[in-house]
Amino acid sequence: MTYLLAFITAMVISMALIPLMVRIAPKVGMVDRPDPRKVHAKPIPRAGGVGIVLGALVPIFLWLPMDTLINAYLFGAIVLLVFGVWDDICELGHYTKFIGQFLAVVAVVYHGDLYVTHLPFMGFDTIPASFGMPFTVFAMIGVINALNHSDGLDGLAGGMSLLSLASMSYLAFISDGFTVVFIACATLGGVFGFLRFNTHPARVFMGDGGSQFLGFTLAFLVVYLVEKVNPAFSPALPALLLGLPVIDILAVFVQRVYHGMNWFRASKNHIHHRLLQLGFDHYEAVVIGYSIQAVFVISALFLSYESDALILAIYLAVATMVFVFLVSAESKGWRAHASRKITGLVKVVRAVKAHKLFTLAPISVITVAISAFFVLVGLASTQVPHDLAVISAILAPLLVLLLLLSSRSNSIVVRAVYYVTAA
């Protein structure tokens, strides 16, 4: 069973479940209502996490060989889904959520026997289990909350998770880490299906049910990757693979402690909030977040065997540049798009943006480029995986049949086939 089937199965399940959950959510109270801390102006269902989690877990249940560690991971994922959905309905307190996170992580660390044995700057020396296990529990819970708190803009947490999952799956693939690649592909499929409904303006949020699962899965996979799949990887590599959410939550935590705020109460001092306050629009803030995360994960791919000092230096250098920009811009009162001075260049730019070709030309180029890419890759491929051949043999006649029988070429079923084929 290859990885593509896990990805497609998870994506289809996620895409099928989320519209159903959107209808159910208002009836059971799974709705995120606007408040001063949030950026949306109307109630949005926070039920997308159910699609992400079940989409990812079904192929894992069906096709991944079970052992003690995988059983512990599945137990933890289900616990977090239950607590997450409970929180999305009832707004649980911080300590109740910590109980669910603790149960999930302890199962993996103590029952599944997965924990950190090497730390940066310690060479080949291993740390004792009496320290490594509690440290791993603390770190994994930290990652869960980091991803949870990064879910503040449409598509942000999902997109950053995609970048981390893709980089982990690649590093595991070249190291013959079947389990990591399979779980990553299944989770990628669940997130892809969710992003179909979560791009700005979002029709659904993932809620705690989704964000806690993604944080848990990222933490699980990164420890599995560097401890079991390829211990030759630098023990500092998880910093780059996890990237922006971790440095963001650490910075927010330091600010809360410094200003005497409640350590666990949500606030609007995350990086994405600060970008919005500087005048960047929603899309720009998300793209900036993606770009920073991409720098981290691409660095991880090229530096996986480099020294701990170099990896952490790059991680801290990028993080420092981000916060220097934010602090400098805030202190100077700088705002994006704030210039009111009308110059000749500004007039030209505005005239170009107002012309319909500014919209039509890029769309046309992208349409032709992507179509050509699909055709060229298809013609250039010398080997086609069996499941790709089977799925293609189903999708192609299905699409032709739908287009022949339906007068609407943009019906939801046709668009679903397009989306699955493109992915």
XYZ file of C-alpha atoms in Angstrom:
423
model
C 0.000 0.000 0.000
C 1.660 3.246 -1.088
C 1.402 6.663 0.463
C -0.808 8.244 -2.190
C -3.825 6.140 -1.259
C -3.533 7.249 2.377
C -3.360 10.888 1.259
C -6.331 10.668 -1.122
C -8.464 8.655 1.321
C -7.860 11.155 4.105
C -8.593 14.121 1.851
C -11.847 12.669 0.517
C -13.078 11.764 4.009
C -12.155 15.230 5.288
C -13.914 16.960 2.373
C -17.016 14.794 2.843
C -17.261 15.246 6.617
C -16.643 18.976 6.923
C -19.786 20.189 5.073
C -21.811 17.814 7.254
C -20.157 19.130 10.410
C -20.774 22.731 9.299
C -24.506 21.959 9.352
C -24.359 20.170 12.698
C -22.092 22.686 14.457
C -24.671 25.452 15.171
C -27.047 22.894 16.654
C -24.516 21.651 19.203
C -22.772 24.958 19.888
C -19.537 24.385 17.927
C -19.461 28.011 16.775
C -16.660 30.550 17.169
C -18.312 33.872 17.974
C -16.565 37.216 17.414
C -14.879 38.962 20.332
C -12.234 41.711 20.700
C -9.370 39.178 20.523
C -10.523 37.582 17.255
C -10.327 38.865 13.694
C -13.550 37.462 12.224
C -16.721 39.538 12.342
C -19.397 36.841 12.215
C -19.937 33.421 13.861
C -17.989 30.627 12.140
C -18.428 26.879 12.786
C -15.321 25.404 14.402
C -15.954 21.849 13.298
C -13.242 21.339 10.682
C -11.046 19.444 13.113
C -13.395 16.458 12.994
C -12.757 16.148 9.259
C -8.986 16.528 9.664
C -8.698 13.963 12.463
C -11.046 11.297 11.138
C -9.706 11.768 7.623
C -6.175 11.127 8.886
C -6.998 8.314 11.303
C -9.102 6.139 8.974
C -6.243 5.209 6.584
C -3.925 4.755 9.575
C -6.418 2.326 11.151
C -6.924 0.507 7.855
C -3.430 0.136 6.463
C -0.668 1.023 8.921
C 0.735 -2.021 10.774
C -0.166 -1.771 14.443
C 2.307 -1.921 17.290
C 2.450 -0.555 20.819
C 3.633 2.882 19.759
C 1.058 3.304 16.957
C -1.691 2.182 19.326
C -0.509 4.801 21.837
C -0.503 7.465 19.104
C -4.035 6.548 18.027
C -5.214 6.605 21.636
C -3.684 10.052 22.108
C -5.220 11.363 18.886
C -8.694 10.191 19.897
C -8.317 11.639 23.397
C -7.364 15.006 21.944
C -10.252 14.872 19.477
C -12.712 14.214 22.315
C -11.301 16.974 24.521
C -10.986 19.309 21.541
C -14.587 18.855 20.414
C -15.701 19.200 24.032
C -13.820 22.506 24.237
C -15.222 23.682 20.896
C -18.717 23.136 22.300
C -18.321 24.194 25.918
C -15.173 26.382 26.135
C -13.251 24.293 28.643
C -10.814 25.889 31.041
C -7.072 25.709 30.449
C -6.460 23.092 33.101
C -9.118 20.742 31.745
C -7.518 20.950 28.303
C -4.121 20.239 29.858
C -5.547 16.999 31.292
C -6.446 15.785 27.799
C -3.058 16.819 26.423
C -1.272 15.126 29.315
C -3.170 11.855 28.822
C -2.419 11.817 25.103
C 1.292 12.564 25.451
C 1.919 10.299 28.446
C 0.462 7.370 26.488
C 2.988 7.908 23.689
C 5.979 8.546 25.949
C 5.481 6.003 28.727
C 3.389 3.303 27.036
C 4.752 3.735 23.509
C 8.301 4.283 24.814
C 8.981 7.242 22.512
C 11.061 9.970 24.099
C 14.069 12.203 23.537
C 17.417 10.554 24.254
C 19.773 13.146 22.740
C 19.912 16.886 23.283
C 21.844 19.523 21.304
C 25.537 20.052 22.176
C 25.774 16.712 23.995
C 27.312 14.754 21.119
C 26.601 11.041 21.252
C 25.916 11.066 24.988
C 22.391 9.931 25.844
C 20.284 11.429 28.594
C 18.695 9.121 31.188
C 15.059 8.111 30.743
C 14.256 9.665 34.116
C 14.940 13.048 32.507
C 14.186 12.312 28.844
C 10.639 11.110 29.408
C 9.360 14.084 31.483
C 11.202 16.447 29.125
C 9.454 14.886 26.109
C 6.058 15.156 27.808
C 6.682 18.832 28.531
C 7.983 19.539 25.008
C 5.139 17.726 23.210
C 2.496 19.534 25.268
C 4.292 22.760 24.388
C 4.083 21.976 20.665
C 0.373 21.128 20.957
C -0.307 24.534 22.501
C 2.012 26.321 20.057
C 0.035 25.022 17.081
C -3.236 25.661 18.885
C -2.348 29.324 19.451
C -1.104 29.789 15.873
C -4.625 29.079 14.608
C -5.582 32.751 14.475
C -6.024 33.513 10.757
C -7.769 31.656 7.944
C -5.461 28.979 6.591
C -2.487 29.898 8.779
C -2.167 26.896 11.108
C -3.182 24.461 8.383
C -0.699 25.866 5.885
C 2.208 25.934 8.322
C 1.393 22.354 9.337
C 1.491 21.327 5.674
C 5.003 22.733 5.316
C 6.248 20.931 8.429
C 4.551 17.645 7.513
C 5.890 17.739 3.957
C 9.461 18.338 5.117
C 9.248 15.579 7.747
C 7.805 13.128 5.220
C 10.631 13.862 2.770
C 13.365 13.385 5.377
C 11.683 10.176 6.542
C 11.247 8.939 2.965
C 14.956 9.222 2.142
C 15.694 7.429 5.432
C 13.194 4.569 4.833
C 10.925 5.759 7.636
C 7.687 4.161 6.412
C 5.629 4.922 9.523
C 6.493 8.626 9.594
C 5.818 9.049 5.879
C 2.490 7.206 6.087
C 1.177 9.181 9.075
C 2.415 12.441 7.537
C 0.703 11.677 4.204
C -2.568 10.770 5.919
C -2.447 13.967 7.971
C -1.558 16.002 4.881
C -4.657 14.626 3.182
C -6.858 15.581 6.109
C -5.451 19.123 6.129
C -5.775 19.494 2.342
C -9.436 18.574 2.580
C -9.916 21.112 5.367
C -8.146 23.952 3.531
C -10.712 23.579 0.755
C -13.102 25.287 3.203
C -10.677 27.327 5.307
C -9.017 29.666 2.825
C -9.934 33.316 3.407
C -12.764 34.073 3.940
C -13.103 30.841 5.876
C -16.357 28.934 6.003
C -15.142 26.761 8.868
C -12.398 26.771 11.516
C -10.495 23.686 12.655
C -11.135 24.477 16.320
C -9.237 22.853 19.171
C -10.264 19.445 17.867
C -8.060 20.017 14.820
C -5.267 22.239 16.108
C -4.461 20.038 19.117
C -4.356 16.950 16.886
C -2.018 18.657 14.416
C 0.308 19.847 17.185
C 0.308 16.368 18.711
C 1.033 14.714 15.354
C 3.844 17.143 14.512
C 5.442 16.594 17.915
C 5.054 12.803 17.639
C 6.525 12.662 14.130
C 9.494 14.926 14.812
C 10.549 12.889 17.860
C 9.988 9.622 15.943
C 12.047 10.982 13.029
C 15.155 12.006 14.962
C 15.043 9.227 17.584
C 13.980 6.121 15.641
C 14.040 6.731 11.890
C 17.443 8.425 11.634
C 19.277 9.186 14.884
C 22.099 10.643 12.763
C 19.959 13.750 12.245
C 20.939 16.639 14.470
C 18.929 16.722 17.728
C 18.455 20.455 17.053
C 16.611 19.716 13.783
C 13.105 19.758 15.399
C 13.482 23.515 15.945
C 13.584 24.100 12.179
C 10.988 21.459 11.342
C 8.450 22.904 13.787
C 9.472 26.457 12.992
C 7.386 29.560 13.564
C 4.657 28.321 15.979
C 7.255 27.389 18.615
C 9.176 30.680 18.594
C 5.864 32.556 18.505
C 4.437 30.858 21.605
C 7.740 31.299 23.466
C 7.793 35.030 22.673
C 4.156 35.419 23.733
C 4.815 33.528 26.963
C 7.803 35.772 27.778
C 5.667 38.873 27.153
C 2.912 37.587 29.417
C 5.351 36.831 32.225
C 7.124 40.191 31.805
C 3.871 42.172 31.873
C 2.369 40.132 34.705
C -0.442 38.750 32.545
C -2.241 35.441 32.934
C 0.156 32.856 31.473
C -2.572 30.859 29.763
C -5.188 33.441 28.784
C -5.355 34.037 25.024
C -4.251 37.472 23.850
C -3.601 39.450 20.667
C 0.183 39.601 20.829
C 0.984 36.702 18.521
C 2.988 37.432 15.380
C -0.063 37.242 13.111
C -1.979 39.674 15.340
C 0.935 42.106 15.313
C 1.154 41.948 11.515
C -2.528 42.862 11.268
C -2.003 45.739 13.699
C 0.796 46.996 11.435
C -1.704 47.338 8.611
C -1.066 44.157 6.622
C -4.266 42.649 5.308
C -5.367 39.086 6.041
C -3.790 37.503 2.965
C -0.504 39.340 3.479
C -0.211 38.273 7.116
C -0.849 34.639 6.178
C 1.655 34.730 3.299
C 4.277 36.272 5.597
C 3.666 33.454 8.077
C 3.977 30.862 5.324
C 7.182 32.485 4.048
C 8.870 32.446 7.454
C 7.828 28.835 8.001
C 9.113 27.917 4.525
C 12.524 29.397 5.360
C 12.677 27.219 8.471
C 11.621 23.920 6.867
C 13.720 24.386 3.708
C 16.702 25.059 5.946
C 15.910 21.810 7.758
C 16.070 19.860 4.499
C 19.541 21.173 3.668
C 20.990 21.166 7.190
C 19.668 17.906 8.626
C 23.181 16.543 9.315
C 24.862 19.840 10.208
C 26.067 20.868 13.662
C 23.629 21.757 16.407
C 25.239 25.193 16.692
C 24.656 26.023 13.012
C 21.036 24.850 13.047
C 20.128 26.757 16.191
C 22.041 29.822 14.976
C 19.966 29.916 11.774
C 16.751 29.339 13.719
C 17.517 32.141 16.165
C 18.772 34.461 13.414
C 15.537 34.190 11.415
C 13.441 34.553 14.577
C 15.484 37.588 15.646
C 14.985 39.283 12.267
C 11.227 38.748 12.540
C 10.985 40.297 16.003
C 13.400 43.121 15.219
C 11.170 44.086 12.307
C 8.006 43.898 14.436
C 9.414 45.871 17.364
C 11.021 48.478 15.119
C 7.874 48.965 13.038
C 5.674 49.201 16.145
C 7.950 51.670 17.916
C 8.140 53.938 14.851
C 4.415 53.771 14.185
C 5.033 52.330 10.708
C 1.971 51.015 8.899
C 1.676 49.006 5.714
C -0.259 50.755 2.927
C -0.243 53.991 4.957
C 1.358 56.258 2.356
C -1.020 58.945 1.076
C 1.495 60.675 -1.168
C 0.412 60.433 -4.803
C 3.446 60.291 -7.077
C 3.795 59.476 -10.736
C 4.854 55.943 -9.876
C 1.870 55.489 -7.548
C -0.465 56.657 -10.310
C 1.049 54.146 -12.727
C 0.772 51.295 -10.206
C -2.851 52.160 -9.442
C -3.700 52.363 -13.141
C -2.149 48.947 -13.754
C -3.983 47.422 -10.785
C -7.283 48.913 -11.942
C -6.955 47.430 -15.436
C -8.792 44.139 -15.927
C -5.664 42.565 -17.441
C -4.051 42.811 -13.996
C -6.571 40.207 -12.845
C -6.989 38.197 -16.031
C -3.343 37.875 -17.095
C -1.991 36.181 -13.914
C -4.970 33.809 -13.785
C -4.453 32.888 -17.443
C -0.733 32.305 -16.939
C -1.358 30.124 -13.883
C -4.069 28.149 -15.678
C -1.817 27.401 -18.650
C 1.265 26.743 -16.501
C -0.430 24.290 -14.148
C -2.159 22.452 -16.985
C 1.130 22.207 -18.894
C 2.881 21.000 -15.733
C 0.356 18.171 -15.266
C 0.692 17.080 -18.908
C 4.496 17.235 -18.968
C 4.864 15.313 -15.708
C 2.445 12.675 -17.003
C 4.430 12.262 -20.230
C 7.817 12.331 -18.499
C 6.993 9.711 -15.855
C 8.568 6.329 -16.532
C 6.935 4.535 -13.609
C 3.378 4.988 -12.328
C 2.508 3.686 -8.849
C -0.308 1.147 -8.924
C -2.655 3.111 -6.682
C -2.105 6.285 -8.739
C -3.049 4.336 -11.859
C -6.178 2.939 -10.200
C -7.280 6.304 -8.794
C -6.660 8.009 -12.148
C -8.633 5.298 -13.948
C -11.570 6.052 -11.650
C -11.334 9.857 -11.657
C -10.926 10.365 -15.417
C -14.111 8.574 -16.617
C -16.005 9.898 -13.581
C -15.152 13.469 -14.572
C -16.125 12.881 -18.212
C -19.405 11.297 -17.120
C -20.199 14.174 -14.748
C -19.499 16.769 -17.433
C -21.686 14.921 -19.948
C -24.614 14.394 -17.586
C -24.520 17.725 -15.753
C -25.315 21.097 -17.257
C -23.165 22.718 -14.555
C -19.435 22.352 -15.039
C -18.835 23.901 -11.604
C -21.112 21.677 -9.514
C -19.808 20.662 -6.109
C -19.168 17.070 -7.248
C -17.230 18.184 -10.339
C -15.188 20.638 -8.243
C -14.458 17.862 -5.724
C -13.104 15.657 -8.536
C -10.991 18.585 -9.788
C -9.621 19.178 -6.299
C -8.763 15.530 -5.651
C -7.130 15.189 -9.084
C -5.034 18.330 -8.625
C -3.900 17.273 -5.151
